[in-house]
PDB file of C-alpha atoms in Angstrom:
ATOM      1  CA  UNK A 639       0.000   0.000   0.000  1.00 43.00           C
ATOM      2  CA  UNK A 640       1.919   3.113  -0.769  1.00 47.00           C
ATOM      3  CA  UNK A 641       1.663   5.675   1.562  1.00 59.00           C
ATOM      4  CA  UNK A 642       0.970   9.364   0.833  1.00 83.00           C
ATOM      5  CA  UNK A 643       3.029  12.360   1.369  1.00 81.00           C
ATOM      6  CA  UNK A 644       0.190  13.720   4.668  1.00 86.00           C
ATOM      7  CA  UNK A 645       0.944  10.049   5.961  1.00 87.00           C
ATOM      8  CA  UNK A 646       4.590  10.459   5.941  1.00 90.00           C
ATOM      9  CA  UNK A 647       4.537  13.692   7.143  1.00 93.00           C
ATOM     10  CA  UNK A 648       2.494  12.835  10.378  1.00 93.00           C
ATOM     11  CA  UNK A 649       4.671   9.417  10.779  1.00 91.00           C
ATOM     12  CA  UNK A 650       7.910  12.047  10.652  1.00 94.00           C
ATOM     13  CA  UNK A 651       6.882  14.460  13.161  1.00 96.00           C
ATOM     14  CA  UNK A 652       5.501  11.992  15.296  1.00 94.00           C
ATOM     15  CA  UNK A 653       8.911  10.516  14.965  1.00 95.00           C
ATOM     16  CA  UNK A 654      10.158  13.812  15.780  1.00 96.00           C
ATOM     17  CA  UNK A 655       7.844  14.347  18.619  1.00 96.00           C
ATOM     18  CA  UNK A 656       9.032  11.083  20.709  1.00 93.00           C
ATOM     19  CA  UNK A 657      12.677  12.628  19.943  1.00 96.00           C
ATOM     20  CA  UNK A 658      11.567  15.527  21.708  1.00 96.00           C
ATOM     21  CA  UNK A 659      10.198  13.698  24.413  1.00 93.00           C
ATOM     22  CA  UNK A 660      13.109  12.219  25.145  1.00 91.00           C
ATOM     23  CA  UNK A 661      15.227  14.782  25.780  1.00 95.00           C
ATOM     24  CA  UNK A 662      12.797  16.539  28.168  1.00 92.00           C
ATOM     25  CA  UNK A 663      11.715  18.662  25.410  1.00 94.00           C
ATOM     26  CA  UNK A 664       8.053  18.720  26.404  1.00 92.00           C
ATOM     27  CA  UNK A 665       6.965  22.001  24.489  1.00 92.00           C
ATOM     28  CA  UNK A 666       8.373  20.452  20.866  1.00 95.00           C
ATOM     29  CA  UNK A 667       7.079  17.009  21.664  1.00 95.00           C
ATOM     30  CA  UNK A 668       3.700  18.516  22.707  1.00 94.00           C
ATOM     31  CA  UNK A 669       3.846  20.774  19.283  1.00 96.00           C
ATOM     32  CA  UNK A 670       5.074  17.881  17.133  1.00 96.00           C
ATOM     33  CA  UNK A 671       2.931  15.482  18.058  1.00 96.00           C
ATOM     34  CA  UNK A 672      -0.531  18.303  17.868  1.00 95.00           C
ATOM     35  CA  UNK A 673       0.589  18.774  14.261  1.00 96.00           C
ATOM     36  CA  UNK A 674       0.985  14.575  13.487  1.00 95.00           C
ATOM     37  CA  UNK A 675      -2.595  14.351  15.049  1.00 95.00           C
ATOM     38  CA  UNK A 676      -4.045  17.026  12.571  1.00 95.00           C
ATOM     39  CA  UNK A 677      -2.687  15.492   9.737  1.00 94.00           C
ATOM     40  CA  UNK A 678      -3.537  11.579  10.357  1.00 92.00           C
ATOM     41  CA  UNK A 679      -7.240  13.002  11.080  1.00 91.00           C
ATOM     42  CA  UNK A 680      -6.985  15.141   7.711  1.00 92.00           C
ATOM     43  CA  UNK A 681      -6.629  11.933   6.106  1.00 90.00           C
ATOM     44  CA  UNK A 682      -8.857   9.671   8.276  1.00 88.00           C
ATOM     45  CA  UNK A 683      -6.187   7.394   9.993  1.00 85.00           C
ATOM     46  CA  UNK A 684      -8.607   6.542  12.988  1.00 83.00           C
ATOM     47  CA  UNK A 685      -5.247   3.820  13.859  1.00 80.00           C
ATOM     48  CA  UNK A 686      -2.531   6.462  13.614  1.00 87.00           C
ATOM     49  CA  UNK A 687      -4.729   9.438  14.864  1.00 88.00           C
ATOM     50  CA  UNK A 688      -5.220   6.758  18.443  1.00 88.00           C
ATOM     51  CA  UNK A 689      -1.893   6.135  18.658  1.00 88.00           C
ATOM     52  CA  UNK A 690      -0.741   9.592  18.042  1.00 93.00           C
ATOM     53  CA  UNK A 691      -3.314  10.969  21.249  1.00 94.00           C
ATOM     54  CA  UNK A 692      -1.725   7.995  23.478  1.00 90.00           C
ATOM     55  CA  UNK A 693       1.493   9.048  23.263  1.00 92.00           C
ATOM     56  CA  UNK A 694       0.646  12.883  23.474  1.00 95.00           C
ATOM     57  CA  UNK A 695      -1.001  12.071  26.688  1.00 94.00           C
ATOM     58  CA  UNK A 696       2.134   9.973  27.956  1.00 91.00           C
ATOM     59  CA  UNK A 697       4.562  13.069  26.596  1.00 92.00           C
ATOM     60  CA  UNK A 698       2.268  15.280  28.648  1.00 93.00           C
ATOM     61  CA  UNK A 699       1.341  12.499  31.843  1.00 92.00           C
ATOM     62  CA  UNK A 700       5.896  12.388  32.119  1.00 89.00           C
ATOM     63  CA  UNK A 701       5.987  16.691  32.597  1.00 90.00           C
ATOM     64  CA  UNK A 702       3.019  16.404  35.482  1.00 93.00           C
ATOM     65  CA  UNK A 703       0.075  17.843  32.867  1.00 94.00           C
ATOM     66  CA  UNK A 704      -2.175  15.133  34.602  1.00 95.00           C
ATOM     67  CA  UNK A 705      -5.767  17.182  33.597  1.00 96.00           C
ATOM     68  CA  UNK A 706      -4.534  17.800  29.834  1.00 95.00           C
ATOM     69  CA  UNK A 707      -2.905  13.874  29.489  1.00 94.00           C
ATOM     70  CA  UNK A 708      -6.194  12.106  30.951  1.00 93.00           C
ATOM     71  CA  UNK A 709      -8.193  14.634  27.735  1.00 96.00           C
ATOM     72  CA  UNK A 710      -5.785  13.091  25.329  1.00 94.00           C
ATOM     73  CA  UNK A 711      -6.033   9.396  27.082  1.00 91.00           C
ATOM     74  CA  UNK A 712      -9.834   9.708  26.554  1.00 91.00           C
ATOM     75  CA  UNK A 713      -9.598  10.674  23.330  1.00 92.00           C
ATOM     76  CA  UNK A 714      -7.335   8.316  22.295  1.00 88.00           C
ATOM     77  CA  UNK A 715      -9.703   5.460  23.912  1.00 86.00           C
ATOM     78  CA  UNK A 716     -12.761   7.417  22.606  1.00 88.00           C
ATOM     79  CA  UNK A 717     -10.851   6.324  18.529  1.00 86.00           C
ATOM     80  CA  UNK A 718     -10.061   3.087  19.389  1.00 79.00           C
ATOM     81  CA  UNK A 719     -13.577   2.578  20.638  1.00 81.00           C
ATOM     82  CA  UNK A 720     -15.241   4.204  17.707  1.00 82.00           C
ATOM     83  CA  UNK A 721     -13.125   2.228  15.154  1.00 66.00           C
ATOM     84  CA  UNK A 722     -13.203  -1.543  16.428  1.00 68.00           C
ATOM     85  CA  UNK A 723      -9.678  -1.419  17.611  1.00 59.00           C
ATOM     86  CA  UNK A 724     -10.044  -2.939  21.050  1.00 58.00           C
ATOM     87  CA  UNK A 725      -7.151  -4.775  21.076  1.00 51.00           C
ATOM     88  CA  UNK A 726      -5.677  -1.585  21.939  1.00 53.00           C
ATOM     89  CA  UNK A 727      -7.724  -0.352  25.046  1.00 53.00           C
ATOM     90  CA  UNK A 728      -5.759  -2.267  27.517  1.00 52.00           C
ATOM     91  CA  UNK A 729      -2.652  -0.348  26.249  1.00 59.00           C
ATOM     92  CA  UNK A 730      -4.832   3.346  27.316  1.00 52.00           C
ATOM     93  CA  UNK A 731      -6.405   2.353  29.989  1.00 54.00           C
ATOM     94  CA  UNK A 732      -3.096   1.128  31.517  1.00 54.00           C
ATOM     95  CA  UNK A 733      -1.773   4.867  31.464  1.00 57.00           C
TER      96      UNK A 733
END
């Protein structure tokens, strides 16, 4: 399946975004990983788009943003929910 240009993008700064996180960069992870989630939900990637929240709400649970990581955590579970991929909820719910 070849992948488009949006997709790559959002895979790249998501990339980029765990980099960030990382190196205790929470700002550019947090920034990084915003702009991955836009694009994946431009394109309709409900699998990528879950993911993508998930770790945006571990990047923000590891620099104490408790309130804003349990929105993304939800979120995240709310897409996995809504698209039959509950092989995944254990993964969320265990944040």
């Amino acid at each position: 399946m070849e992948t488009n240009l949006s997709e790559r993008e959002a895979i790249t700064r998501s990339n980029l975004a765990s980099v960030y996180a990382n190196l205790g960069d929470w700002a550019h992870a947090e920034q990084e990983y915003e702009a991955s989630i836009k694009l994946v939900q431009e394109i309709g990637n409900d699998h990528a788009s879950a993911g993508t929240l998930n770790n945006l709400g571990e990047a923000l649970l590891f620099r104490g943003d408790l309130e804003k990581a349990e929105d993304y955590f939800k979120r995240s579970l709310n897409v996995f929910e809504r698209s039959g991929e509950e092989i995944h909820i254990p993964i969320v719910l265990n944040n």
